[in-house]
Amino acid sequence: MSRKTFIRFTDKGIYCVPGKFYLDPWKPVDMAVISHGHGDHARWGMKKYLCQHFSKPILKHRIGPDIEIQSLGYGEEININGVTVSFHPAGHIVGSAQIKMVYKGYVIVFSGDYKTDDDGLSTPFELVRCNEFITESTFGLPIYNWLPPADYADLMQTWVDQNRQNGKTSVFIGYSLGKAQRIMKSVEGSGKIYVHQSIARLNEAMESVDIKLPDYETIDFVNGAKAVKGEIVILPPALLDSNVIKKIPDRATAICSGWMQVRGSRRWRSADAGFSISDHADWTGLLKTVKATEAEKVYVTHGQTAVFSKYLRELGIDAVELQTIFGDEEMEEKEIITKEES
């Protein structure tokens, strides 16, 4: 048994041949097994969806309440046309999962997006050994190495305290799904937290499956923007240079993104600070994970595919670059915010 008869890479996405389903497909298909709720991995138009329990309300919120969707708990198995499928924690965001497929004793794992450091909110990453591993490589360069989550929390809380002493409102910019909730967790206890409505709606989806989040309020930009003075505000990136953010008085703005580690000042010139927190594995996390899976074959998807696959081959790992259209969370966020604001 090999991937030639098990999985196939098509123009619709990664296809499990015996199971007759796709992994995070980017075109409409009959059956889609979804790793997590970001729009570059969970798209509209599938006849049936299968995901992890925590992702179900997120997909229904983002794709539509009437989609046909089934969910499983972590580690729970389902048989799809002879293929045993199960979800295992990816640590990327709430509900994110690696998809494990077993067919006639041969194991393939699709990582989706993953993060190996425990952020205290997402279910911590779980290593799954396999014959073949399909890994992301968003930050697959040696320059990307993250601090422990607790260190970022200390830095962010110190920044909030300094802003308050200077009469400033602390405004954090982060994706509505995943990053915003991580920011909330990082600054919990440092002040009252206000979030944009797009974040609040996703918070509600998570809370519907008993995910515990810090206390927060939805900011009222029509009547109550001045009430947030001196407190903490979390907004999605689409609003960074908008008229909406300008309603917040005496603001200091911080971007929360892994990209801030090397190109923050060039990419976000209007920001006062940047924290290189990411919901993806860094260089060390990627390498440790690939090695620990003991996979005989590795496929490298979205991100630094050429560099990372080349480095793996230099280590003696049979790795190939795989072309997909995952990985544009920024464009996804802008489209969603525009739709919600219209």
Short mmCIF file of C-alpha atoms in Angstrom, two decimals:
data_model
loop_
_atom_site.label_atom_id
_atom_site.label_comp_id
_atom_site.label_asym_id
_atom_site.label_seq_id
_atom_site.Cartn_x
_atom_site.Cartn_y
_atom_site.Cartn_z
CA MET A 1 0.00 0.00 0.00
CA SER A 2 1.29 3.48 -0.88
CA ARG A 3 -0.11 6.93 -1.45
CA LYS A 4 -0.56 6.10 -5.15
CA THR A 5 -3.58 4.01 -4.23
CA PHE A 6 -4.48 5.87 -1.02
CA ILE A 7 -4.36 9.62 -1.65
CA ARG A 8 -4.30 11.70 -4.79
CA PHE A 9 -3.52 15.39 -5.27
CA THR A 10 -6.17 16.95 -7.52
CA ASP A 11 -7.37 20.37 -8.67
CA LYS A 12 -10.13 20.16 -6.05
CA GLY A 13 -7.85 19.26 -3.17
CA ILE A 14 -6.27 16.26 -1.49
CA TYR A 15 -8.40 13.20 -2.25
CA CYS A 16 -8.59 9.96 -0.28
CA VAL A 17 -9.18 7.40 -3.03
CA PRO A 18 -10.69 4.45 -1.11
CA GLY A 19 -12.58 6.74 1.29
CA LYS A 20 -13.97 8.90 -1.54
CA PHE A 21 -13.57 12.12 0.43
CA TYR A 22 -11.41 15.25 0.27
CA LEU A 23 -9.27 16.98 2.90
CA ASP A 24 -10.00 20.72 3.20
CA PRO A 25 -11.00 20.92 -0.50
CA TRP A 26 -10.98 24.32 -2.24
CA LYS A 27 -13.68 23.40 -4.77
CA PRO A 28 -17.16 21.92 -4.14
CA VAL A 29 -17.14 18.14 -3.55
CA ASP A 30 -19.54 15.54 -2.15
CA MET A 31 -17.65 14.86 1.09
CA ALA A 32 -15.20 17.22 2.81
CA VAL A 33 -13.23 16.31 5.93
CA ILE A 34 -12.25 19.63 7.51
CA SER A 35 -9.22 20.31 9.73
CA HIS A 36 -10.40 23.66 11.17
CA GLY A 37 -12.63 26.67 10.65
CA HIS A 38 -10.40 29.17 8.83
CA GLY A 39 -11.87 30.07 5.46
CA ASP A 40 -8.87 28.88 3.45
CA HIS A 41 -9.49 25.36 4.80
CA ALA A 42 -13.27 25.30 5.30
CA ARG A 43 -15.04 26.56 2.20
CA TRP A 44 -18.61 26.92 1.05
CA GLY A 45 -20.29 24.52 -1.38
CA MET A 46 -19.62 21.00 -0.04
CA LYS A 47 -22.54 18.55 0.09
CA LYS A 48 -21.34 17.07 3.39
CA TYR A 49 -18.83 18.22 6.02
CA LEU A 50 -17.05 16.25 8.73
CA CYS A 51 -15.09 18.08 11.45
CA GLN A 52 -14.09 18.03 15.11
CA HIS A 53 -16.88 18.87 17.63
CA PHE A 54 -15.53 22.32 18.54
CA SER A 55 -15.33 23.33 14.88
CA LYS A 56 -18.96 22.49 14.12
CA PRO A 57 -20.54 25.75 15.40
CA ILE A 58 -17.70 27.72 13.80
CA LEU A 59 -18.36 26.17 10.38
CA LYS A 60 -22.11 26.70 10.74
CA HIS A 61 -21.48 30.36 11.60
CA ARG A 62 -19.00 30.97 8.79
CA ILE A 63 -20.42 28.81 6.00
CA GLY A 64 -24.13 28.60 6.82
CA PRO A 65 -26.49 27.27 9.49
CA ASP A 66 -28.11 24.74 7.15
CA ILE A 67 -25.01 22.89 5.92
CA GLU A 68 -25.02 19.11 6.31
CA ILE A 69 -22.34 18.52 8.92
CA GLN A 70 -21.20 15.75 11.25
CA SER A 71 -18.64 16.11 14.02
CA LEU A 72 -16.44 13.83 16.11
CA GLY A 73 -14.55 14.19 19.36
CA TYR A 74 -10.76 14.02 19.42
CA GLY A 75 -9.65 10.41 19.04
CA GLU A 76 -13.11 9.16 18.05
CA GLU A 77 -13.04 6.95 14.95
CA ILE A 78 -15.39 6.70 12.00
CA ASN A 79 -15.24 4.28 9.09
CA ILE A 80 -15.69 5.90 5.68
CA ASN A 81 -15.73 3.34 2.86
CA GLY A 82 -13.16 1.18 4.61
CA VAL A 83 -10.91 4.05 5.77
CA THR A 84 -10.71 4.69 9.51
CA VAL A 85 -10.73 8.45 10.08
CA SER A 86 -10.06 10.27 13.35
CA PHE A 87 -9.26 13.80 14.51
CA HIS A 88 -6.30 14.62 16.76
CA PRO A 89 -5.47 17.99 18.36
CA ALA A 90 -3.47 20.35 16.13
CA GLY A 91 -3.13 23.17 18.69
CA HIS A 92 -3.67 25.78 15.95
CA ILE A 93 -6.99 27.23 17.11
CA VAL A 94 -10.03 25.96 19.01
CA GLY A 95 -11.31 22.85 17.22
CA SER A 96 -8.30 22.48 14.94
CA ALA A 97 -7.38 18.89 14.15
CA GLN A 98 -4.91 16.71 12.35
CA ILE A 99 -6.78 14.19 10.23
CA LYS A 100 -5.56 10.61 10.63
CA MET A 101 -6.51 8.06 7.95
CA VAL A 102 -5.85 4.33 8.24
CA TYR A 103 -6.42 1.97 5.32
CA LYS A 104 -5.33 -1.67 5.45
CA GLY A 105 -2.85 -0.82 8.21
CA TYR A 106 -1.24 2.08 6.33
CA VAL A 107 -1.41 5.46 8.10
CA ILE A 108 -1.48 8.93 6.55
CA VAL A 109 -1.86 12.10 8.62
CA PHE A 110 -2.89 15.47 7.23
CA SER A 111 -1.72 18.13 9.67
CA GLY A 112 -3.87 21.05 8.55
CA ASP A 113 -2.44 24.09 10.34
CA TYR A 114 -0.78 23.32 13.66
CA LYS A 115 1.05 24.84 16.61
CA THR A 116 3.14 22.78 19.01
CA ASP A 117 3.18 25.22 21.97
CA ASP A 118 0.21 25.06 24.35
CA ASP A 119 -1.53 28.46 24.34
CA GLY A 120 -3.82 27.58 27.27
CA LEU A 121 -6.94 27.81 25.11
CA SER A 122 -6.73 25.41 22.16
CA THR A 123 -6.50 21.68 22.87
CA PRO A 124 -2.71 21.04 22.98
CA PHE A 125 -1.02 19.49 19.96
CA GLU A 126 -0.83 15.70 19.91
CA LEU A 127 1.86 13.88 17.96
CA VAL A 128 0.54 11.16 15.64
CA ARG A 129 3.02 8.69 14.15
CA CYS A 130 2.35 7.69 10.58
CA ASN A 131 3.71 6.27 7.33
CA GLU A 132 3.12 9.53 5.43
CA PHE A 133 2.73 13.04 6.81
CA ILE A 134 1.26 16.05 5.02
CA THR A 135 2.60 19.11 6.85
CA GLU A 136 2.10 22.83 6.55
CA SER A 137 5.16 25.14 6.42
CA THR A 138 3.77 28.65 6.92
CA PHE A 139 6.80 29.67 8.98
CA GLY A 140 9.24 27.13 7.60
CA LEU A 141 12.36 29.30 7.80
CA PRO A 142 15.04 29.30 10.55
CA ILE A 143 14.35 32.96 11.36
CA TYR A 144 11.00 32.06 12.85
CA ASN A 145 11.34 30.93 16.45
CA TRP A 146 8.65 31.88 18.95
CA LEU A 147 8.91 32.70 22.63
CA PRO A 148 6.82 30.61 25.06
CA PRO A 149 3.17 31.81 25.19
CA ALA A 150 3.59 32.93 28.80
CA ASP A 151 6.41 35.29 27.77
CA TYR A 152 4.21 36.95 25.14
CA ALA A 153 1.43 37.31 27.72
CA ASP A 154 3.86 39.10 30.07
CA LEU A 155 4.99 41.45 27.29
CA MET A 156 1.42 42.25 26.27
CA GLN A 157 0.24 42.88 29.82
CA THR A 158 3.23 45.16 30.45
CA TRP A 159 2.35 47.11 27.30
CA VAL A 160 -1.26 47.47 28.49
CA ASP A 161 -0.08 48.75 31.89
CA GLN A 162 2.23 51.30 30.26
CA ASN A 163 -0.54 52.52 27.97
CA ARG A 164 -2.94 52.96 30.87
CA GLN A 165 -0.33 55.00 32.77
CA ASN A 166 0.00 57.20 29.68
CA GLY A 167 -3.74 57.61 29.26
CA LYS A 168 -3.87 55.35 26.23
CA THR A 169 -6.34 52.68 25.12
CA SER A 170 -4.65 49.41 24.16
CA VAL A 171 -5.86 48.22 20.76
CA PHE A 172 -4.74 44.74 19.63
CA ILE A 173 -5.11 43.64 16.01
CA GLY A 174 -5.61 39.92 15.40
CA TYR A 175 -7.68 37.54 13.27
CA SER A 176 -11.25 37.08 14.50
CA LEU A 177 -10.90 33.30 14.68
CA GLY A 178 -8.02 32.01 16.76
CA LYS A 179 -5.77 35.01 17.26
CA ALA A 180 -8.41 37.20 18.91
CA GLN A 181 -9.26 34.55 21.50
CA ARG A 182 -5.57 33.99 22.19
CA ILE A 183 -5.10 37.73 22.76
CA MET A 184 -8.05 37.67 25.17
CA LYS A 185 -6.42 34.85 27.10
CA SER A 186 -3.03 36.60 27.14
CA VAL A 187 -4.33 39.88 28.59
CA GLU A 188 -6.92 38.38 30.93
CA GLY A 189 -6.86 40.27 34.23
CA SER A 190 -5.15 43.36 32.79
CA GLY A 191 -8.32 45.34 32.23
CA LYS A 192 -11.77 45.28 30.70
CA ILE A 193 -11.78 43.60 27.29
CA TYR A 194 -13.85 44.90 24.37
CA VAL A 195 -14.07 43.07 21.04
CA HIS A 196 -15.44 43.78 17.57
CA GLN A 197 -18.76 42.13 16.71
CA SER A 198 -17.11 39.69 14.28
CA ILE A 199 -15.00 38.39 17.17
CA ALA A 200 -17.97 38.33 19.54
CA ARG A 201 -19.97 36.15 17.14
CA LEU A 202 -17.18 33.60 16.94
CA ASN A 203 -16.77 33.75 20.72
CA GLU A 204 -20.43 32.84 21.02
CA ALA A 205 -19.95 29.90 18.66
CA MET A 206 -17.11 28.60 20.83
CA GLU A 207 -18.97 29.17 24.06
CA SER A 208 -21.89 27.13 22.67
CA VAL A 209 -19.68 24.03 22.98
CA ASP A 210 -18.46 24.99 26.47
CA ILE A 211 -15.16 26.64 25.51
CA LYS A 212 -14.33 28.97 28.40
CA LEU A 213 -13.20 32.43 27.36
CA PRO A 214 -12.24 35.47 29.43
CA ASP A 215 -15.00 38.01 30.15
CA TYR A 216 -15.54 40.55 27.36
CA GLU A 217 -17.99 43.05 25.92
CA THR A 218 -18.82 43.88 22.31
CA ILE A 219 -17.70 47.40 21.48
CA ASP A 220 -20.44 49.80 20.37
CA PHE A 221 -18.84 51.99 17.71
CA VAL A 222 -22.03 53.99 17.22
CA ASN A 223 -22.70 55.14 20.75
CA GLY A 224 -20.02 53.85 23.09
CA ALA A 225 -16.52 54.02 21.59
CA LYS A 226 -15.44 56.60 24.17
CA ALA A 227 -16.29 54.18 26.98
CA VAL A 228 -13.30 52.00 26.12
CA LYS A 229 -10.73 54.67 27.02
CA GLY A 230 -7.87 53.19 29.01
CA GLU A 231 -9.11 49.63 28.51
CA ILE A 232 -8.35 46.80 26.02
CA VAL A 233 -9.86 46.58 22.53
CA ILE A 234 -9.40 43.69 20.07
CA LEU A 235 -10.12 44.24 16.38
CA PRO A 236 -9.60 42.21 13.17
CA PRO A 237 -6.86 43.29 10.70
CA ALA A 238 -9.41 44.49 8.13
CA LEU A 239 -10.19 47.45 10.40
CA LEU A 240 -6.60 48.58 11.00
CA ASP A 241 -6.68 51.57 8.64
CA SER A 242 -10.45 52.07 8.65
CA ASN A 243 -12.58 54.93 9.95
CA VAL A 244 -13.87 52.54 12.62
CA ILE A 245 -10.59 52.37 14.53
CA LYS A 246 -10.27 56.16 14.39
CA LYS A 247 -13.31 56.40 16.68
CA ILE A 248 -11.27 54.97 19.54
CA PRO A 249 -9.77 57.89 21.48
CA ASP A 250 -6.11 58.06 22.56
CA ARG A 251 -5.30 54.65 21.17
CA ALA A 252 -2.03 52.72 20.99
CA THR A 253 -2.16 49.93 18.42
CA ALA A 254 -0.34 46.59 18.44
CA ILE A 255 -0.27 43.97 15.69
CA CYS A 256 -0.27 40.33 16.79
CA SER A 257 1.20 38.15 14.05
CA GLY A 258 4.11 35.82 13.48
CA TRP A 259 5.13 38.06 10.57
CA MET A 260 6.01 40.79 13.06
CA GLN A 261 9.20 38.92 13.92
CA VAL A 262 10.94 40.01 10.74
CA ARG A 263 8.86 42.46 8.73
CA GLY A 264 6.46 44.08 11.14
CA SER A 265 7.55 47.69 10.77
CA ARG A 266 7.43 47.47 6.98
CA ARG A 267 4.10 45.68 6.77
CA TRP A 268 2.23 47.59 9.47
CA ARG A 269 3.53 51.16 9.48
CA SER A 270 0.51 52.49 11.34
CA ALA A 271 1.12 50.29 14.42
CA ASP A 272 2.73 51.41 17.67
CA ALA A 273 3.86 47.94 18.71
CA GLY A 274 3.99 44.37 17.48
CA PHE A 275 3.95 40.96 19.12
CA SER A 276 5.13 38.02 17.04
CA ILE A 277 2.61 35.55 18.37
CA SER A 278 1.48 32.97 15.86
CA ASP A 279 -1.01 30.14 15.72
CA HIS A 280 1.38 28.15 13.52
CA ALA A 281 4.43 26.08 14.46
CA ASP A 282 7.77 27.84 14.18
CA TRP A 283 10.85 26.40 12.46
CA THR A 284 11.81 24.29 15.47
CA GLY A 285 8.26 23.06 15.98
CA LEU A 286 7.93 22.02 12.36
CA LEU A 287 11.23 20.13 12.35
CA LYS A 288 10.58 18.34 15.65
CA THR A 289 7.13 17.31 14.53
CA VAL A 290 8.17 15.95 11.14
CA LYS A 291 11.01 13.94 12.70
CA ALA A 292 8.85 12.61 15.55
CA THR A 293 6.12 11.30 13.24
CA GLU A 294 8.74 8.88 11.83
CA ALA A 295 6.99 9.25 8.48
CA GLU A 296 8.58 7.50 5.52
CA LYS A 297 7.27 10.20 3.17
CA VAL A 298 6.54 13.88 3.88
CA TYR A 299 4.51 16.28 1.76
CA VAL A 300 5.05 19.98 2.44
CA THR A 301 2.15 22.33 1.79
CA HIS A 302 1.45 26.08 1.96
CA GLY A 303 4.10 28.45 3.19
CA GLN A 304 7.84 28.02 2.77
CA THR A 305 7.39 24.79 0.83
CA ALA A 306 10.52 24.92 -1.32
CA VAL A 307 12.92 25.82 1.49
CA PHE A 308 11.44 23.49 4.08
CA SER A 309 11.16 20.45 1.80
CA LYS A 310 14.75 21.00 0.58
CA TYR A 311 16.03 21.15 4.17
CA LEU A 312 14.17 17.95 5.07
CA ARG A 313 15.77 16.16 2.13
CA GLU A 314 19.19 17.33 3.30
CA LEU A 315 18.40 15.62 6.60
CA GLY A 316 17.67 12.41 4.72
CA ILE A 317 13.87 12.68 4.91
CA ASP A 318 11.95 11.86 1.73
CA ALA A 319 10.10 15.18 1.34
CA VAL A 320 8.35 16.76 -1.64
CA GLU A 321 6.78 20.14 -2.21
CA LEU A 322 3.01 20.05 -2.67
CA GLN A 323 1.13 22.89 -4.38
CA THR A 324 -2.13 23.85 -2.63
CA ILE A 325 -4.15 27.04 -2.23
CA PHE A 326 -4.28 27.14 1.56
CA GLY A 327 -2.85 29.83 3.74
CA ASP A 328 -4.36 33.25 2.99
CA GLU A 329 -6.07 33.98 6.31
CA GLU A 330 -5.61 37.71 5.79
CA MET A 331 -7.70 37.82 2.60
CA GLU A 332 -10.28 35.54 4.20
CA GLU A 333 -10.61 37.90 7.15
CA LYS A 334 -11.09 40.95 4.94
CA GLU A 335 -13.82 39.23 2.94
CA ILE A 336 -15.70 38.14 6.06
CA ILE A 337 -15.52 41.54 7.75
CA THR A 338 -16.67 43.28 4.57
CA LYS A 339 -19.64 40.91 4.32
CA GLU A 340 -20.59 41.39 7.99
CA GLU A 341 -20.29 45.17 7.82
CA SER A 342 -22.37 45.47 4.62
#
